[in-house]
Amino acid sequence: MMRSLWTAATGMKAQQTSLDTISNNLANINTTGYRRETTEFQSLLYQTIQEKTNDTNGVTKPIGAQVGLGVKVSAISTSYVDNGELIDSDGDFDFGIHGRGFFMVEMPDGSTAYTRNGHFIMAIGSNGLNLTTADGYSILDTNGNPITFNADIDTSKLYFDNYGNINYIGADGNPVPMNLSIGMAQFNNPSGLDKIGDSYLAESVASGAARIEGIDAALKRSIVKHGCLEHSTVQAVDEMVDMIVTQRAYEMNSKAIQASDEMLQQANNLRG
């Protein structure tokens, strides 16, 4: 019966992690560019109670007897297959992504982070105007350089096409290419990216090296919609259903522990 206690305890621990994941999804339901996370489970080792044997007539039994020893959380995966809904925004420099790309951001330590959050602002810097995140981190172009403009530029005349190319509306009203594009990166395994907080992701061994759109000819380029933001992929109804299922599974495992405890108590109270 001690086996059942430990097995049910692993179930409670795994379901608690699942509830933590669901809670994080619900907390980020309005976070721009957030992708829903899912808890993945995996069974633990099995204990063999009886090997394959013969019955009284010498016939080999088709199966033995193995008892599972519980469950563990194998991974908390993030799906980047589905895109979030693009919602119109009032921000002058808001961008939504439709595709597999990520915006490239220069972090304070000089490293490059990646994000789906396209809420950008035009900040005043020492070299002119810089396109940055709300945290003040520079947005990088296709070549990995911060996107900057002259201090006297009229930002209302900047024009962004659906691939992040930046143009300037000339005197004749036609867009003039500036040979500048918002950098977009893709990964062979985006689920392997490290989450470093504040909607930023970091390259890892699991994700593979960043592949730059517009440079890597094998990539299908993402659509970058100006004046939009990507909504999270969290669906409140789905999360509430998963929460109820998780709660019921947690309760059933706790009931198993109570039943095992009562059986142990009865065994201890036996008199010879």
Short mmCIF file of C-alpha atoms in Angstrom, two decimals:
data_model
loop_
_atom_site.label_atom_id
_atom_site.label_comp_id
_atom_site.label_asym_id
_atom_site.label_seq_id
_atom_site.Cartn_x
_atom_site.Cartn_y
_atom_site.Cartn_z
CA MET A 1 0.00 0.00 0.00
CA MET A 2 2.98 2.28 0.36
CA ARG A 3 3.30 2.00 -3.41
CA SER A 4 -0.15 3.53 -3.86
CA LEU A 5 0.72 6.42 -1.55
CA TRP A 6 3.79 7.39 -3.56
CA THR A 7 2.03 6.81 -6.89
CA ALA A 8 -0.91 9.05 -5.97
CA ALA A 9 1.50 11.66 -4.63
CA THR A 10 3.23 11.84 -8.02
CA GLY A 11 -0.19 12.38 -9.60
CA MET A 12 -0.97 15.27 -7.25
CA LYS A 13 2.40 16.86 -7.94
CA ALA A 14 1.97 16.56 -11.70
CA GLN A 15 -1.56 17.97 -11.61
CA GLN A 16 -0.33 20.90 -9.51
CA THR A 17 2.19 21.71 -12.23
CA SER A 18 -0.59 21.45 -14.81
CA LEU A 19 -2.68 23.92 -12.80
CA ASP A 20 0.31 26.27 -12.59
CA THR A 21 0.56 26.19 -16.38
CA ILE A 22 -3.17 26.84 -16.83
CA SER A 23 -2.98 29.74 -14.38
CA ASN A 24 -0.12 31.27 -16.35
CA ASN A 25 -2.12 30.94 -19.57
CA LEU A 26 -5.11 32.71 -18.04
CA ALA A 27 -2.90 35.42 -16.54
CA ASN A 28 -1.49 36.13 -20.03
CA ILE A 29 -4.78 35.97 -21.93
CA ASN A 30 -4.36 39.63 -22.96
CA THR A 31 -0.56 39.58 -23.36
CA THR A 32 0.40 40.59 -26.88
CA GLY A 33 1.94 37.73 -28.85
CA TYR A 34 1.64 35.21 -26.00
CA ARG A 35 1.43 31.56 -27.03
CA ARG A 36 -0.55 29.01 -25.04
CA GLU A 37 1.49 26.52 -23.01
CA THR A 38 0.55 22.87 -22.46
CA THR A 39 1.74 20.45 -19.78
CA GLU A 40 2.90 17.10 -21.14
CA PHE A 41 2.85 13.98 -18.92
CA GLN A 42 4.88 10.78 -18.98
CA SER A 43 4.49 7.56 -17.00
CA LEU A 44 7.22 6.53 -14.55
CA LEU A 45 8.94 3.14 -14.23
CA TYR A 46 6.89 -0.04 -13.92
CA GLN A 47 7.45 -2.64 -11.24
CA THR A 48 7.16 -6.25 -12.39
CA ILE A 49 5.15 -8.30 -9.92
CA GLN A 50 4.89 -11.46 -11.99
CA GLU A 51 6.83 -12.58 -15.05
CA LYS A 52 5.17 -14.60 -17.80
CA THR A 53 4.51 -18.04 -16.32
CA ASN A 54 2.65 -21.25 -17.06
CA ASP A 55 -0.71 -22.25 -15.68
CA THR A 56 -1.47 -25.63 -14.05
CA ASN A 57 -1.85 -27.21 -17.48
CA GLY A 58 1.53 -25.98 -18.66
CA VAL A 59 0.09 -23.35 -20.99
CA THR A 60 2.10 -20.13 -21.10
CA LYS A 61 0.18 -17.16 -19.82
CA PRO A 62 -0.03 -14.39 -22.45
CA ILE A 63 0.78 -11.57 -20.06
CA GLY A 64 2.54 -10.91 -16.81
CA ALA A 65 1.75 -8.35 -14.13
CA GLN A 66 3.33 -4.92 -13.95
CA VAL A 67 2.29 -2.02 -11.73
CA GLY A 68 2.98 1.56 -12.74
CA LEU A 69 4.71 3.82 -10.25
CA GLY A 70 3.07 7.10 -11.18
CA VAL A 71 3.50 10.03 -13.51
CA LYS A 72 5.85 12.93 -14.11
CA VAL A 73 5.81 16.14 -16.11
CA SER A 74 7.89 15.50 -19.20
CA ALA A 75 7.64 18.98 -20.71
CA ILE A 76 5.70 22.22 -20.79
CA SER A 77 5.40 22.84 -24.50
CA THR A 78 4.52 26.01 -26.38
CA SER A 79 2.81 25.77 -29.75
CA TYR A 80 3.86 28.22 -32.46
CA VAL A 81 1.82 26.56 -35.21
CA ASP A 82 -1.30 28.70 -34.88
CA ASN A 83 -1.16 32.47 -35.13
CA GLY A 84 -3.01 34.75 -32.76
CA GLU A 85 -5.74 37.01 -34.08
CA LEU A 86 -4.50 40.34 -35.44
CA ILE A 87 -6.32 43.18 -33.73
CA ASP A 88 -6.30 46.79 -34.94
CA SER A 89 -4.23 49.08 -32.76
CA ASP A 90 -3.98 52.84 -32.34
CA GLY A 91 -0.21 52.78 -31.87
CA ASP A 92 1.81 54.53 -34.56
CA PHE A 93 4.44 51.80 -34.50
CA ASP A 94 2.51 48.66 -33.65
CA PHE A 95 3.06 45.53 -35.72
CA GLY A 96 1.39 42.14 -35.81
CA ILE A 97 2.97 39.00 -37.26
CA HIS A 98 1.22 36.42 -39.39
CA GLY A 99 3.68 33.62 -39.91
CA ARG A 100 6.50 31.92 -38.03
CA GLY A 101 8.78 34.93 -37.61
CA PHE A 102 9.98 36.75 -34.49
CA PHE A 103 11.07 40.36 -34.09
CA MET A 104 14.76 40.71 -33.22
CA VAL A 105 15.60 42.84 -30.19
CA GLU A 106 18.95 44.05 -28.88
CA MET A 107 19.18 43.46 -25.12
CA PRO A 108 21.20 45.67 -22.74
CA ASP A 109 24.07 43.15 -22.66
CA GLY A 110 24.35 43.23 -26.45
CA SER A 111 22.74 39.84 -27.01
CA THR A 112 19.78 39.33 -29.34
CA ALA A 113 16.36 38.34 -28.01
CA TYR A 114 13.22 37.52 -29.95
CA THR A 115 9.58 38.41 -29.42
CA ARG A 116 6.14 38.30 -31.01
CA ASN A 117 5.11 41.45 -29.14
CA GLY A 118 5.07 44.16 -31.79
CA HIS A 119 4.19 47.14 -29.60
CA PHE A 120 7.05 49.50 -30.52
CA ILE A 121 7.73 53.18 -29.94
CA MET A 122 10.01 55.80 -31.47
CA ALA A 123 12.50 56.82 -28.79
CA ILE A 124 14.95 59.71 -28.84
CA GLY A 125 18.54 58.48 -28.74
CA SER A 126 22.03 59.90 -29.05
CA ASN A 127 22.11 59.04 -32.77
CA GLY A 128 18.62 60.29 -33.62
CA LEU A 129 15.36 58.41 -33.37
CA ASN A 130 15.39 54.72 -32.49
CA LEU A 131 12.64 52.17 -33.03
CA THR A 132 12.45 50.34 -29.69
CA THR A 133 10.27 48.13 -27.54
CA ALA A 134 8.29 49.62 -24.67
CA ASP A 135 11.28 48.71 -22.46
CA GLY A 136 13.59 50.85 -24.60
CA TYR A 137 15.41 47.96 -26.30
CA SER A 138 16.36 48.60 -29.92
CA ILE A 139 14.61 46.73 -32.72
CA LEU A 140 17.11 45.24 -35.16
CA ASP A 141 17.02 45.27 -38.93
CA THR A 142 17.71 42.35 -41.25
CA ASN A 143 21.47 42.86 -40.86
CA GLY A 144 21.26 42.84 -37.05
CA ASN A 145 21.74 46.59 -36.61
CA PRO A 146 19.49 48.88 -34.55
CA ILE A 147 16.87 50.69 -36.63
CA THR A 148 17.60 54.43 -36.39
CA PHE A 149 16.41 57.55 -38.21
CA ASN A 150 17.66 61.10 -38.44
CA ALA A 151 16.40 63.32 -35.65
CA ASP A 152 14.69 65.68 -38.10
CA ILE A 153 12.72 62.98 -39.94
CA ASP A 154 8.94 63.29 -40.12
CA THR A 155 7.91 59.93 -38.66
CA SER A 156 4.33 60.39 -39.86
CA LYS A 157 5.61 59.89 -43.41
CA LEU A 158 7.19 56.52 -42.72
CA TYR A 159 5.51 53.71 -44.62
CA PHE A 160 5.85 50.01 -43.74
CA ASP A 161 4.89 47.33 -46.24
CA ASN A 162 3.67 43.83 -45.39
CA TYR A 163 7.20 42.44 -45.14
CA GLY A 164 8.56 45.03 -42.73
CA ASN A 165 10.34 47.06 -45.41
CA ILE A 166 10.55 50.72 -44.42
CA ASN A 167 9.83 53.45 -46.95
CA TYR A 168 9.44 57.22 -46.80
CA ILE A 169 6.58 59.07 -48.45
CA GLY A 170 8.15 61.59 -50.80
CA ALA A 171 6.87 64.96 -51.93
CA ASP A 172 4.97 63.34 -54.78
CA GLY A 173 3.11 61.08 -52.35
CA ASN A 174 4.85 57.91 -53.48
CA PRO A 175 6.87 55.70 -51.10
CA VAL A 176 10.64 55.94 -51.47
CA PRO A 177 12.61 52.83 -50.34
CA MET A 178 15.04 53.46 -47.47
CA ASN A 179 16.85 50.11 -47.88
CA LEU A 180 15.84 49.29 -44.33
CA SER A 181 13.70 46.43 -43.05
CA ILE A 182 12.49 45.24 -39.67
CA GLY A 183 14.49 42.10 -38.94
CA MET A 184 12.54 38.85 -38.68
CA ALA A 185 13.96 35.51 -37.55
CA GLN A 186 12.67 31.97 -37.65
CA PHE A 187 13.78 28.80 -35.86
CA ASN A 188 13.68 25.15 -36.78
CA ASN A 189 12.26 24.39 -33.33
CA PRO A 190 10.69 27.54 -31.87
CA SER A 191 9.29 25.52 -28.95
CA GLY A 192 12.89 25.09 -27.80
CA LEU A 193 13.44 28.82 -27.27
CA ASP A 194 14.25 29.86 -23.71
CA LYS A 195 11.70 32.19 -22.10
CA ILE A 196 13.56 34.98 -20.33
CA GLY A 197 10.54 37.03 -19.25
CA ASP A 198 8.82 40.19 -20.44
CA SER A 199 7.71 38.36 -23.62
CA TYR A 200 11.33 37.91 -24.72
CA LEU A 201 12.81 34.64 -25.93
CA ALA A 202 16.43 33.57 -26.27
CA GLU A 203 18.08 31.23 -28.74
CA SER A 204 19.05 27.84 -27.32
CA VAL A 205 20.64 24.59 -28.46
CA ALA A 206 17.14 23.06 -28.67
CA SER A 207 15.76 25.85 -30.85
CA GLY A 208 18.68 25.91 -33.25
CA ALA A 209 20.31 29.01 -34.69
CA ALA A 210 18.21 31.92 -35.87
CA ARG A 211 17.41 31.97 -39.59
CA ILE A 212 16.89 35.47 -40.95
CA GLU A 213 13.98 36.13 -43.27
CA GLY A 214 15.01 37.83 -46.49
CA ILE A 215 18.49 36.29 -46.26
CA ASP A 216 17.63 32.61 -45.98
CA ALA A 217 15.96 31.91 -49.30
CA ALA A 218 14.40 28.68 -48.04
CA LEU A 219 12.16 30.52 -45.57
CA LYS A 220 8.62 31.62 -46.25
CA ARG A 221 8.52 35.25 -45.17
CA SER A 222 6.12 36.35 -42.47
CA ILE A 223 3.51 39.03 -43.03
CA VAL A 224 4.10 42.07 -40.83
CA LYS A 225 0.93 44.13 -40.50
CA HIS A 226 1.42 47.76 -39.49
CA GLY A 227 -1.26 49.13 -37.15
CA CYS A 228 -2.07 45.70 -35.66
CA LEU A 229 -1.08 43.64 -32.65
CA GLU A 230 -1.20 39.86 -32.32
CA HIS A 231 -3.58 38.65 -29.63
CA SER A 232 -2.62 35.71 -27.44
CA THR A 233 -3.68 32.22 -28.51
CA VAL A 234 -5.26 31.51 -25.11
CA GLN A 235 -8.96 30.59 -25.19
CA ALA A 236 -10.63 31.18 -21.83
CA VAL A 237 -13.20 28.41 -22.33
CA ASP A 238 -10.55 25.80 -23.09
CA GLU A 239 -8.50 26.83 -20.07
CA MET A 240 -11.53 26.64 -17.77
CA VAL A 241 -12.34 23.13 -19.02
CA ASP A 242 -8.73 22.05 -18.51
CA MET A 243 -8.80 23.59 -15.03
CA ILE A 244 -11.85 21.54 -14.05
CA VAL A 245 -10.29 18.34 -15.41
CA THR A 246 -7.04 19.07 -13.55
CA GLN A 247 -8.88 19.79 -10.32
CA ARG A 248 -10.85 16.54 -10.55
CA ALA A 249 -7.68 14.54 -11.25
CA TYR A 250 -6.00 16.18 -8.25
CA GLU A 251 -8.98 15.29 -6.04
CA MET A 252 -9.00 11.67 -7.23
CA ASN A 253 -5.32 11.29 -6.42
CA SER A 254 -5.89 12.76 -2.97
CA LYS A 255 -8.75 10.29 -2.46
CA ALA A 256 -6.39 7.45 -3.37
CA ILE A 257 -3.98 8.64 -0.69
CA GLN A 258 -6.80 8.79 1.86
CA ALA A 259 -7.95 5.27 0.92
CA SER A 260 -4.41 3.93 1.22
CA ASP A 261 -4.02 5.59 4.60
CA GLU A 262 -7.27 4.06 5.85
CA MET A 263 -6.24 0.60 4.64
CA LEU A 264 -2.88 0.93 6.40
CA GLN A 265 -4.71 2.00 9.57
CA GLN A 266 -6.97 -1.06 9.37
CA ALA A 267 -3.95 -3.31 8.89
CA ASN A 268 -2.25 -1.78 11.94
CA ASN A 269 -5.36 -2.35 14.05
CA LEU A 270 -5.50 -6.07 13.31
CA ARG A 271 -5.14 -8.30 16.33
CA GLY A 272 -3.62 -11.72 16.23
#
